[in-house]
Amino acid sequence: MTYRAMIGAGIGAGLMAMAGAASAQTGTPVRAPVTVDRSVLHVQVILDHLGFSPGVLDGREGKSLAAALKGFQEQRGLPETGKADAATLRALYLYRQMRPTTVIALTPEMLAGPYTNPFPRDAPEQAKLPMLGYKTVMEKLGEMFHTTPAVLMALNSPQTKLTAGTKVVFPNALPDAANYDPKLPEDWRATLASLNVGSNQPQGAKVVVDKSDEVLRVLDKDGKLVAQFMATMGSQYDPLPIGSWTIKGAAYNPPFHYNPKLFWDADNSDKKALLPPGPNGPVGVVWLDLSKPHYGIHGTPNPETIGRAESHGCIRLTNWDAARLALMVKPGTPAVFQN
């Protein structure tokens, strides 16, 4: 039994041309088109909706999808194969109404900046900016629908223009509900909406970060797995701090206190600097502070690197997964880091 036999092939095809790619708003075009397997994308979309994030929705198999499948299988009491086997596809088939793609007419709000382009590489230069925003419209749209500019290009025709009213094919990352707690800061609610993060998130009583599987798991008060996210954690220079910690609280759309002494790869001539907030900041859209000094769980400006790169010891998620996690946990939630 195959993905396609049970899930279906989805809709649409082609490559998106970046309108005005050389402008300050849209930046440099994506040069490497990718192939999207729509049946795999459908599986990813269902898992993403159910809280077992495969990271970027790209229609490709790999370790991120395998990890998401294992989490789903564990929750459903299925053999944990990490594969879309017959039993797993039958379970996923119950959610087949969650189509792999959705067609949306672009709005002025979806296209609006401000954008940060050119984007300086060095922290001292970044500190001079008002924000560390998206570099391009395509980058913003990619994060909004839990994917990348290259995937958007693969799902659309070369004639597609990035103008208000244009209908564009996106991975179906639209949430079931977006009724956010009015007590949350207004700018944070706007960020959640811009990332298509739903308001109906399970409540976690414990977070477990497993180095061997490169995942962050959220357990409820009964110890049942309710969500799982692919994560990047530690390196040979800054290993994951194994042990039991607690989540102290969340900083939404945070600035970043850059201290070169805490980074093994920092320029020796750099000085401390306060970097402005923004989705392309070093910690993305949210920082969950840990009881371990200088460590946290946070977002990233590079979602495609999750599970494929090293960090400076912290736990890094995609911006949309970090935002979801922030809705699931409260100050005092235990966080266990293990091998």
Phi, psi and omega in degrees: 000135185249167172308311188295326181296324185259330190256325182099168191260353178081196185223161173082161178195168172113189182236142178266130173271134180279113181292129179060045189298333183274357183283168180294335182279323185257337173071206185279134181290156174283130188262341188249095178296148181242163175257127181253118173278109188291334176289321175294319178302321180298317177298315179300316182298316179298313180298319179299316178297326184274359177092012177248080193289128172272014184079232181290133175278101187229002179067027180234141175280161180161189186291331179293317177293320179299319179294318179297319178297320179296320177297314177299317180296320178299314182297325183269002180071029180262159174304130186275077183270338187072014181236155176277067180283180187301314182295321180291319179295325176297319179293319179292329183299336178296340183248025185296342178293343175282090186294153185292331181227162175221148180254123184229137174280126181299140177248161176302326180294322179294329183268348188291147174268214006284153178252153179253093185207117009289156182248112183293147181278326188270141181303317180301324179285323177298326181297340181277351185272158177284333178199161176251075186276183176297149180280327186218163172300317182298321179296317179298313180296324178299310180296324181301326182247026170058043182212203182232161175304323181298321179292320177299321177298321182289336184268353187229166183278158179298339183275355183296128181252142179273072180227153181302135180096341179291133178273128184232142177272128179233155165303142186280078179262012182296133182283160177289327181209151179222051180260081188283151178303121181296346177285343177290148179303144184301319182292330178287321176297323177294322178295316179301316180294321182292339179258007182052046176266122182287156180275341181270081180252145176294151179269126181264140176254348182200143175245133178236123177254118185252110183297321185295326181263351182057043179229155170250125184249141178247124181249147177273185185295340178266005180081013180272139178291124181242345178198156179208137182230139172293138186221155169252134187212119171069177178201181178294336180272324181230079184293156175303129181285091181299135179147187181251124182231183174227153174274119185277328182166178184242141171246116183271137182044059190276152164287172181231125178275102183276118177238104186301338180292341181268359184238119183296333185259013181284154175290130182299337181274351182292150174246165177302146181207151175258111180273141182290163179287171177147157181297339179261014173286165183303331181247016175065219190267348182206147177234120174260108186285138180253159178292344172282116184305137177074006181244148178200175173250130190207175177275191183208150173280353184231079185298332182290348181268353183298128182080359183233004182218178180256161177238179177267040175098336179282174179255119188247131178238168169299157180303318182290325178287322176298321179294320177297316180299321180299332177279344185268337188241161179232163174305135183097353179295127178295144177227112183255124178253123184221161178282000000 
